[in-house]
PDB file of C-alpha atoms in Angstrom:
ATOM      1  CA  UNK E   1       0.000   0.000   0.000  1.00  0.00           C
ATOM      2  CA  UNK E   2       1.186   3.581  -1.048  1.00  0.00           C
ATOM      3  CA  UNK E   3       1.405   6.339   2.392  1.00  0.00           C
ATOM      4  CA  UNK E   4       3.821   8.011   4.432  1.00  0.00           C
ATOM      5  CA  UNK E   5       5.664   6.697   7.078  1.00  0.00           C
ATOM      6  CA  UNK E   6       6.854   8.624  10.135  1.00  0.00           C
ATOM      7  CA  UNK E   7       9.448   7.055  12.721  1.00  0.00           C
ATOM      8  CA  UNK E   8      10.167   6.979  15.412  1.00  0.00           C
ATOM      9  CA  UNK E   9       6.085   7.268  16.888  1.00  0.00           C
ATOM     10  CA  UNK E  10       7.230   8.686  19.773  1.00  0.00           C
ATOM     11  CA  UNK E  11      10.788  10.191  20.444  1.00  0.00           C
ATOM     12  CA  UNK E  12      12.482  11.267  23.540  1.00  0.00           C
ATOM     13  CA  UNK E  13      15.130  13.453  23.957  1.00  0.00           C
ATOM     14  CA  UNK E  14      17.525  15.169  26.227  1.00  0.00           C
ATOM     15  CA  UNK E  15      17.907  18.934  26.305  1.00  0.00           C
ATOM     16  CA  UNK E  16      20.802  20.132  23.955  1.00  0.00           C
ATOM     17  CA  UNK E  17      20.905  17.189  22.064  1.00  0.00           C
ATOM     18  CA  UNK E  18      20.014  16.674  18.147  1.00  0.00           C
ATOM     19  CA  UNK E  19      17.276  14.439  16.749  1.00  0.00           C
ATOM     20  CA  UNK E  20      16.433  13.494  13.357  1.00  0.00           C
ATOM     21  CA  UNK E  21      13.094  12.465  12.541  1.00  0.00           C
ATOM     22  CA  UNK E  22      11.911  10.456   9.220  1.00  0.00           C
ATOM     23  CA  UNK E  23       9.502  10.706   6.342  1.00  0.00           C
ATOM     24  CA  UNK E  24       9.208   8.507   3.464  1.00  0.00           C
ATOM     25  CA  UNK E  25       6.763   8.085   1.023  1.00  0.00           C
ATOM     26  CA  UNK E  26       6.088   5.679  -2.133  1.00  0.00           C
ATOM     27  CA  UNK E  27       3.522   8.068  -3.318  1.00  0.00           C
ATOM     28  CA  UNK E  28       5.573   9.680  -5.885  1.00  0.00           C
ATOM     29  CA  UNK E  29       4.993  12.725  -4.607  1.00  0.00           C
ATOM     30  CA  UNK E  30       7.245  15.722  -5.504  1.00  0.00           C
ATOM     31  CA  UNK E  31       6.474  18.027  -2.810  1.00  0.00           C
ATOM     32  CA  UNK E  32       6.774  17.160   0.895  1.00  0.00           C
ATOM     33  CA  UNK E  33       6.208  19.323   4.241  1.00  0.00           C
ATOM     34  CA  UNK E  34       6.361  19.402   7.990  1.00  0.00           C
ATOM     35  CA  UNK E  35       4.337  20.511  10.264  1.00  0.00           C
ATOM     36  CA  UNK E  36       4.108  21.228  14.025  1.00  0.00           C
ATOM     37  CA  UNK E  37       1.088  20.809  15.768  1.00  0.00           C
ATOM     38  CA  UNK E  38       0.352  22.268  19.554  1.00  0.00           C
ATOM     39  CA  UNK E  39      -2.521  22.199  21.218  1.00  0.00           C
ATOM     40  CA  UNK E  40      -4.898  25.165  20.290  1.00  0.00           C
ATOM     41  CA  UNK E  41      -2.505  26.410  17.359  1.00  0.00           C
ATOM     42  CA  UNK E  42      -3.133  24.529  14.355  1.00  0.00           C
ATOM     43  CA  UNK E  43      -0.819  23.061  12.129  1.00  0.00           C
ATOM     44  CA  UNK E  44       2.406  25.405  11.367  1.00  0.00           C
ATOM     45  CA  UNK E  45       4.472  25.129   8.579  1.00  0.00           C
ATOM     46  CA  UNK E  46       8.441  24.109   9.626  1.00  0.00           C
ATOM     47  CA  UNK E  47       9.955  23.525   5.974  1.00  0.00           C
ATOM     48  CA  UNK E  48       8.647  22.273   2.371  1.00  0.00           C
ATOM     49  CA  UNK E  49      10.625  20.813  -0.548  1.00  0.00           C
ATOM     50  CA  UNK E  50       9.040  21.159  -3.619  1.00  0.00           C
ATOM     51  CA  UNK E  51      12.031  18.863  -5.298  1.00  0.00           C
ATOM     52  CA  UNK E  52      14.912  16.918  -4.837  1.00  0.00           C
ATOM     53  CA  UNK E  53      17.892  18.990  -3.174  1.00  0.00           C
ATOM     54  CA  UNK E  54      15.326  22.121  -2.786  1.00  0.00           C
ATOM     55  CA  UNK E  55      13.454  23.209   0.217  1.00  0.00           C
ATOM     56  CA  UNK E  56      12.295  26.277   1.789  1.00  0.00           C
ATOM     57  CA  UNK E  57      11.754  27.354   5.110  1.00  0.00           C
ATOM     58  CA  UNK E  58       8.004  27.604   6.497  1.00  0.00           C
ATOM     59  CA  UNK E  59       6.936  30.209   9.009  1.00  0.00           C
ATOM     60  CA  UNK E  60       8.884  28.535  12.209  1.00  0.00           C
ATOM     61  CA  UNK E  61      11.992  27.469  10.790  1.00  0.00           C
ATOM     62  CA  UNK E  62      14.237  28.247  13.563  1.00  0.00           C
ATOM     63  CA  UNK E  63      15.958  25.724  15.214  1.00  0.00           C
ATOM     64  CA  UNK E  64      15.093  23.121  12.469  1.00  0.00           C
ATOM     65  CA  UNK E  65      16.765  21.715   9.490  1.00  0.00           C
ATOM     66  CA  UNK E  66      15.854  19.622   6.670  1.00  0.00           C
ATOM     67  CA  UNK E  67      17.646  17.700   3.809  1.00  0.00           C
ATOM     68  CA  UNK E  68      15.799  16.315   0.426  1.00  0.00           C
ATOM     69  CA  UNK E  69      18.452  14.278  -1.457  1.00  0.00           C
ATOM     70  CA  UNK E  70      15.715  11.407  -2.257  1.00  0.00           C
ATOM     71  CA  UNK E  71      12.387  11.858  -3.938  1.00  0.00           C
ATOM     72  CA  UNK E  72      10.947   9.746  -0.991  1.00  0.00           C
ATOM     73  CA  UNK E  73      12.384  10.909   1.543  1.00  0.00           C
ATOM     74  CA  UNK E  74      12.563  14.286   3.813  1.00  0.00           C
ATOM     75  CA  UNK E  75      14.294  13.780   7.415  1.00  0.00           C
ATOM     76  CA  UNK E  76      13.775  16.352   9.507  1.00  0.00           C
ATOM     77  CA  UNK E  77      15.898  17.396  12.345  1.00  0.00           C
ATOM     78  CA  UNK E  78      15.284  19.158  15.524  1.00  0.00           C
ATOM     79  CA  UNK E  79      18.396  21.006  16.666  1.00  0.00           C
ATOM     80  CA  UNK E  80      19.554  21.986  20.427  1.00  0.00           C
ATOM     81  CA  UNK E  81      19.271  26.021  19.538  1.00  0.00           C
ATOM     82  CA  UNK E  82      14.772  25.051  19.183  1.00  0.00           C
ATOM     83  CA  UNK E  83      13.805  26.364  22.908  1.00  0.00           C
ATOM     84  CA  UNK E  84      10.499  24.439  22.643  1.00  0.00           C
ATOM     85  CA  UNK E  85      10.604  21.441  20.722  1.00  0.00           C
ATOM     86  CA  UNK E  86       8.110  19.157  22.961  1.00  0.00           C
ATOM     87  CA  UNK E  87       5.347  19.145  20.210  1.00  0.00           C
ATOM     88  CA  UNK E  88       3.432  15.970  17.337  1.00  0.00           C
ATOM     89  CA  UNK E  89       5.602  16.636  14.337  1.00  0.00           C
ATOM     90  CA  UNK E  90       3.354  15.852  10.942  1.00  0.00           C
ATOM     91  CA  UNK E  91       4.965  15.190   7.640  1.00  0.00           C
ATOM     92  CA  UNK E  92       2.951  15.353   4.410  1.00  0.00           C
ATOM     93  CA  UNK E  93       3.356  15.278   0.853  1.00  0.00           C
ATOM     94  CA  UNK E  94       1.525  16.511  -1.962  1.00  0.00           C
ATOM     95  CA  UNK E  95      -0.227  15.486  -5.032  1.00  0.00           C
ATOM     96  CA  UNK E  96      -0.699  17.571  -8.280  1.00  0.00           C
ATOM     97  CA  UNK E  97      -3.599  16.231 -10.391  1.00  0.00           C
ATOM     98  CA  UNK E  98      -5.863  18.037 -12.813  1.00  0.00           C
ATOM     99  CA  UNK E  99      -5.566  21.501 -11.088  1.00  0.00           C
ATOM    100  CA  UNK E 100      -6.082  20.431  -7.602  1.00  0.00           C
ATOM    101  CA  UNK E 101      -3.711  19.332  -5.196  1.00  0.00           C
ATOM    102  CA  UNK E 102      -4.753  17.390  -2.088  1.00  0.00           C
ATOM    103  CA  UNK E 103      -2.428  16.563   0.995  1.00  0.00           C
ATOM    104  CA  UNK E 104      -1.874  13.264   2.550  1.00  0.00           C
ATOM    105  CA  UNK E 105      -0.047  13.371   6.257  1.00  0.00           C
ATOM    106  CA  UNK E 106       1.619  10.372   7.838  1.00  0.00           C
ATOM    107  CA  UNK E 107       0.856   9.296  11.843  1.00  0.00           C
ATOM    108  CA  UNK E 108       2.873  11.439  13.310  1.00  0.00           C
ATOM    109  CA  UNK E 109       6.159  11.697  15.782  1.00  0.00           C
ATOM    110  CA  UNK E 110       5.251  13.036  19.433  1.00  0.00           C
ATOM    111  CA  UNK E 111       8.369  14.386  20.232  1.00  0.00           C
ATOM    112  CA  UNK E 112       9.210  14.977  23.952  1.00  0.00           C
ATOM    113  CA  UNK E 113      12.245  16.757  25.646  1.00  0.00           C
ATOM    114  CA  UNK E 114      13.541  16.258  29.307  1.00  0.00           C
TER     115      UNK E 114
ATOM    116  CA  UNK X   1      -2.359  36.542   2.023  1.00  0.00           C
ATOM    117  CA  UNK X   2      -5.202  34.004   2.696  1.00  0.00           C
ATOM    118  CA  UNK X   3      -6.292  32.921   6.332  1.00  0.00           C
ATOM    119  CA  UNK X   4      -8.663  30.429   7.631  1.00  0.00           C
ATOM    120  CA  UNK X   5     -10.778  30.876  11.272  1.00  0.00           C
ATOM    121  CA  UNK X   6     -12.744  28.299  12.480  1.00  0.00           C
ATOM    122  CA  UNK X   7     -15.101  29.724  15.407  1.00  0.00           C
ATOM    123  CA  UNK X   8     -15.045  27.039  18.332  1.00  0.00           C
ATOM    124  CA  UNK X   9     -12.262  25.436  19.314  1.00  0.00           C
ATOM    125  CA  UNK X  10     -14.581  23.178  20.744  1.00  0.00           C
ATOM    126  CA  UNK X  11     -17.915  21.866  20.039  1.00  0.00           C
ATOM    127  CA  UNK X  12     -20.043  19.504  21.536  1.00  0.00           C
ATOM    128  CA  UNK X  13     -23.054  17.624  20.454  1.00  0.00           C
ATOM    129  CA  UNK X  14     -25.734  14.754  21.566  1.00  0.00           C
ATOM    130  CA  UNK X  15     -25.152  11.361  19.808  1.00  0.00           C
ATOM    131  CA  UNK X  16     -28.148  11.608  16.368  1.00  0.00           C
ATOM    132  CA  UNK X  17     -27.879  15.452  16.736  1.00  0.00           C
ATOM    133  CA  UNK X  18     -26.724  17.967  14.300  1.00  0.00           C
ATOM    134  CA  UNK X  19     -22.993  18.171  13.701  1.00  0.00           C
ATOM    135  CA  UNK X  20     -21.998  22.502  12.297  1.00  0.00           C
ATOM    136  CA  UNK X  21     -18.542  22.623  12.210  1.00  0.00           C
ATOM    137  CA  UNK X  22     -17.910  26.834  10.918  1.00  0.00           C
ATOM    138  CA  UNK X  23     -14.531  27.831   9.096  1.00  0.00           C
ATOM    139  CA  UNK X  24     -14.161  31.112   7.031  1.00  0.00           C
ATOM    140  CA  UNK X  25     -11.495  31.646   4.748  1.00  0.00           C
ATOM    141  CA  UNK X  26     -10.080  35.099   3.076  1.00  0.00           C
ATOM    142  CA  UNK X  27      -8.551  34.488  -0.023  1.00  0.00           C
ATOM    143  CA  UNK X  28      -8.115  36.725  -3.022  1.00  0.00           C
ATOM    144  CA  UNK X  29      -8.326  34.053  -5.454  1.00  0.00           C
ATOM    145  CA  UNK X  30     -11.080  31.208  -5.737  1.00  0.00           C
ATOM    146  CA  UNK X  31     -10.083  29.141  -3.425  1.00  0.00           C
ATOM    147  CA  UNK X  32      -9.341  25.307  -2.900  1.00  0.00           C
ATOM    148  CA  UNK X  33     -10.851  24.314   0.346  1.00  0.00           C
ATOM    149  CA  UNK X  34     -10.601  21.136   2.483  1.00  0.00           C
ATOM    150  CA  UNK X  35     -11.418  19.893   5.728  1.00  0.00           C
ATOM    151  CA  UNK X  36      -9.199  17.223   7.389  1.00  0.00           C
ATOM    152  CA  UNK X  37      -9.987  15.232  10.791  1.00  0.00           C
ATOM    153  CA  UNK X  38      -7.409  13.953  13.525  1.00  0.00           C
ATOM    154  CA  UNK X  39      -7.858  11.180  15.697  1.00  0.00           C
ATOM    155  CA  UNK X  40      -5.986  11.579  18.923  1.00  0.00           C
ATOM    156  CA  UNK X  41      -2.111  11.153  18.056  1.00  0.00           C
ATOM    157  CA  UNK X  42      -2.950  10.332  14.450  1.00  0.00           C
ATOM    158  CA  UNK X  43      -2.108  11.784  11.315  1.00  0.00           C
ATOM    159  CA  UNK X  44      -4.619  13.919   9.724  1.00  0.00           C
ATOM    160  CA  UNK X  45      -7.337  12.307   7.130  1.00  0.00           C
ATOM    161  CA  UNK X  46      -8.998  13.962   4.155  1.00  0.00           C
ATOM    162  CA  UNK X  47     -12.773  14.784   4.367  1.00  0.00           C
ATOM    163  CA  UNK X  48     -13.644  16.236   1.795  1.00  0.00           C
ATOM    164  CA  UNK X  49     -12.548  19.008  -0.706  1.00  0.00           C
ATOM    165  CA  UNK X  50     -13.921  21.908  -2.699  1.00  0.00           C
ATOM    166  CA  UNK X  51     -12.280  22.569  -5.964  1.00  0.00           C
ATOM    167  CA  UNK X  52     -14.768  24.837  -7.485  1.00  0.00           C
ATOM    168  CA  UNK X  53     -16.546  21.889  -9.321  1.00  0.00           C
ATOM    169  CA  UNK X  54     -19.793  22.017  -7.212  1.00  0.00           C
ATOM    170  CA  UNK X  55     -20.708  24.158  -4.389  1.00  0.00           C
ATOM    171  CA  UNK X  56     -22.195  20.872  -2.248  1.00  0.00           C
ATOM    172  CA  UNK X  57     -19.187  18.788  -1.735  1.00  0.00           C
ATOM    173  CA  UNK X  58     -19.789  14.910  -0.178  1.00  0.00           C
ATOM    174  CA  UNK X  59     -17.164  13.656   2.121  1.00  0.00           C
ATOM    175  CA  UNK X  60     -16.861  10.357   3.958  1.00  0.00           C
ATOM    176  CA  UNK X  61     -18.326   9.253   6.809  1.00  0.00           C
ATOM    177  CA  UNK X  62     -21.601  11.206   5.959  1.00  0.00           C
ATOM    178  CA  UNK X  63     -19.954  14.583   6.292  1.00  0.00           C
ATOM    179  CA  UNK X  64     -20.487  17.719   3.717  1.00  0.00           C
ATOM    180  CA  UNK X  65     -19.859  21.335   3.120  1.00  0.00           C
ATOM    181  CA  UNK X  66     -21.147  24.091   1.691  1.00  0.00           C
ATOM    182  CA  UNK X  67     -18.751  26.465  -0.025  1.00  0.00           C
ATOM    183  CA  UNK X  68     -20.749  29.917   0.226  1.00  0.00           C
ATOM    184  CA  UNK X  69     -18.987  32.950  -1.661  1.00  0.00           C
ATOM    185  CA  UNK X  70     -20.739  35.500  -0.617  1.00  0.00           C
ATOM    186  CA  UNK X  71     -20.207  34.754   2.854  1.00  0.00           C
ATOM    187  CA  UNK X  72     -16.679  33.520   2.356  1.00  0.00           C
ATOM    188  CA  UNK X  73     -17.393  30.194   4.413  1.00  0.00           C
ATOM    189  CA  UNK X  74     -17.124  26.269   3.954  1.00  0.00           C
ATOM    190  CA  UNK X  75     -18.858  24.725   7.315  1.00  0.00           C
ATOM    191  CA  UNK X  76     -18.983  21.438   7.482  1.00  0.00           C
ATOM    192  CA  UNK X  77     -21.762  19.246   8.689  1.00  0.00           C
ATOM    193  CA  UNK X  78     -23.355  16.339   9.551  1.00  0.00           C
ATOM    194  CA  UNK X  79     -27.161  15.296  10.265  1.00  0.00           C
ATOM    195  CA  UNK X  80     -26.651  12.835  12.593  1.00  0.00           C
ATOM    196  CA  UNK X  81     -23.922  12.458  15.273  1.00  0.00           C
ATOM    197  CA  UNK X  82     -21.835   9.271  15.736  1.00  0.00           C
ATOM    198  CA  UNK X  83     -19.915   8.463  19.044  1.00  0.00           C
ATOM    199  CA  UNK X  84     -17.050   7.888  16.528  1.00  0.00           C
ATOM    200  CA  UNK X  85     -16.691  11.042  14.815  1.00  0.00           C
ATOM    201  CA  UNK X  86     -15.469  12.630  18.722  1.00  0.00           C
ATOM    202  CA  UNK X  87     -11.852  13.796  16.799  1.00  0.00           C
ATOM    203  CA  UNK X  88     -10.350  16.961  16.217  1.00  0.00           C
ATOM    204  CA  UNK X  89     -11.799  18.894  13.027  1.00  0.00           C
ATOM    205  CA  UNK X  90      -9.591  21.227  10.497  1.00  0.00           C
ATOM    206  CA  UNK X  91     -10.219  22.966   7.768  1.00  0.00           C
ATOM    207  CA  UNK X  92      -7.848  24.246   5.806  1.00  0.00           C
ATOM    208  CA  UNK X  93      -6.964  26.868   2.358  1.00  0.00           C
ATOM    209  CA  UNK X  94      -4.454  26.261  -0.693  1.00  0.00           C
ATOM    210  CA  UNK X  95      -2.314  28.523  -1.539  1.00  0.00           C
ATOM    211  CA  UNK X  96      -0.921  28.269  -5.155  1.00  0.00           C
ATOM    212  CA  UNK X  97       2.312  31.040  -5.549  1.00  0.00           C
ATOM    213  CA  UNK X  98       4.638  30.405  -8.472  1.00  0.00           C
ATOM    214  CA  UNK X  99       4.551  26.730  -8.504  1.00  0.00           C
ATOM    215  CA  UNK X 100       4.904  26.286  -4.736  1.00  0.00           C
ATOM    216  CA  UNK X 101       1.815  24.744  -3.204  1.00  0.00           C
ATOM    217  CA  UNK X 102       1.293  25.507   0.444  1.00  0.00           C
ATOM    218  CA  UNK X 103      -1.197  24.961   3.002  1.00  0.00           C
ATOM    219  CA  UNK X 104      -3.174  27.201   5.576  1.00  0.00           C
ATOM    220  CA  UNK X 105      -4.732  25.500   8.785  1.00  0.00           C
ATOM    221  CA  UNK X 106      -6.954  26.810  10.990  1.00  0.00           C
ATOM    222  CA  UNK X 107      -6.642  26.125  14.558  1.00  0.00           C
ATOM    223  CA  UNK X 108      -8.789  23.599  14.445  1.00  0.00           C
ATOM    224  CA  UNK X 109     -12.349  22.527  16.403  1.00  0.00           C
ATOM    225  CA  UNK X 110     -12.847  19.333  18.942  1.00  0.00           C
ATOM    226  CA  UNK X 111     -15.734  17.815  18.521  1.00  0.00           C
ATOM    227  CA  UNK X 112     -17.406  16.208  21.703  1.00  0.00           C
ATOM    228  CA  UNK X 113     -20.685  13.849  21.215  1.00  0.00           C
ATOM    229  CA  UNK X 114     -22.583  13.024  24.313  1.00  0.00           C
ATOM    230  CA  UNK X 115     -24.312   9.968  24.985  1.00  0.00           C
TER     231      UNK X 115
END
């Protein structure tokens, strides 16, 4: 079955310390995102890659990188210099077909800092 | 720039009763409109969309929306409340700008059905 797969679910972490999280898709999707979600705020936009070795940062960029050097993949880490990173990280890609696009999400990484 | 607001951040609702979920969008363009629903510490899941096809758009799990110009809304409803549809409801706006696609969420509304 074609999705997106998120790992680790859940993810612990240490203060100061990087983590990487994963996306992958066998959608053939060209365009991938990642969110943030915290309670009350919505969804906000961390970084987008519309192609391979491309991306852009989203409104909340700081503290985050991203890499894109696979179609299927778009690993996304949180660095020590994010004050609040305790949040669900949500990746999603997009697909492009006859004028409309529509955007599938995978399950999610709950991502918690001690 | 477009926005989304969806009034309610939490909703709740007797089990057979009407589900009205509101969202408003500003958007200079005609818009493509979607609402998406979250189960706790899920991923979110397409409802339905409006891509300017038909005004009445059908979703799954017996939801629909209205897209309404003139008022600049999309609510989404249901007649009848199920104990399963208690999840957390968003609707969100496209935003097409030079061949970058991009998404605008609202904050999104709980939905609650009683017993």
């Amino acid at each position: 079955d074609g999705g997106i797969t998120q790992s680790p679910k859940y993810l612990f972490r240490k203060e100061g310390q990087n983590v990487t999280l994963s996306c992958e898709q066998n959608l053939n999707h060209d365009a991938m995102y990642w969110y943030r979600q915290d309670p009350g705020q919505g969804l906000r936009l961390i970084y987008y890659s519309q192609i391979v070795n491309d991306f852009q940062k989203g409104d909340i960029a700081e503290g985050y990188s991203v890499s894109r050097e696979k179609k299927e993949s778009f690993p996304l880490t949180v660095t020590s210099a994010q004050k609040n990173p305790t949040a669900f990280y949500l990746c999603a890609s997009i697909r492009v077909a006859g004028g409309w696009y529509e955007q599938f999400f995978g399950p999610g990484t709950r991502l918690t800092v001690l | 720039a477009q926005s989304v607001t969806q009034l309610g951040s939490h909703v709740s609702v007797s089990e057979g009763a009407l589900v009205l979920l509101r969202c408003n969008y500003s958007s200079s363009v005609p818009p493509y409109l979607f609402w998406y629903v979250q189960y706790p510490n899920q991923g979110l899941q397409l409802l339905l969309k409006y891509t300017s096809a038909a005004t009445l758009v059908k979703g799954i799990n017996g939801f629909e929306a209205e897209f309404k110009k003139s008022e600049t809304s999309f609510h989404l409803t249901k007649p009848s409340a199920h104990m399963s549809d208690a999840a957390e409801y968003f609707c969100a706006v496209s935003e097409r700008n030079s061949g970058t696609y991009k998404y605008i969420f609202g904050t999104g509304t709980r939905l609650k059905v009683l017993a």
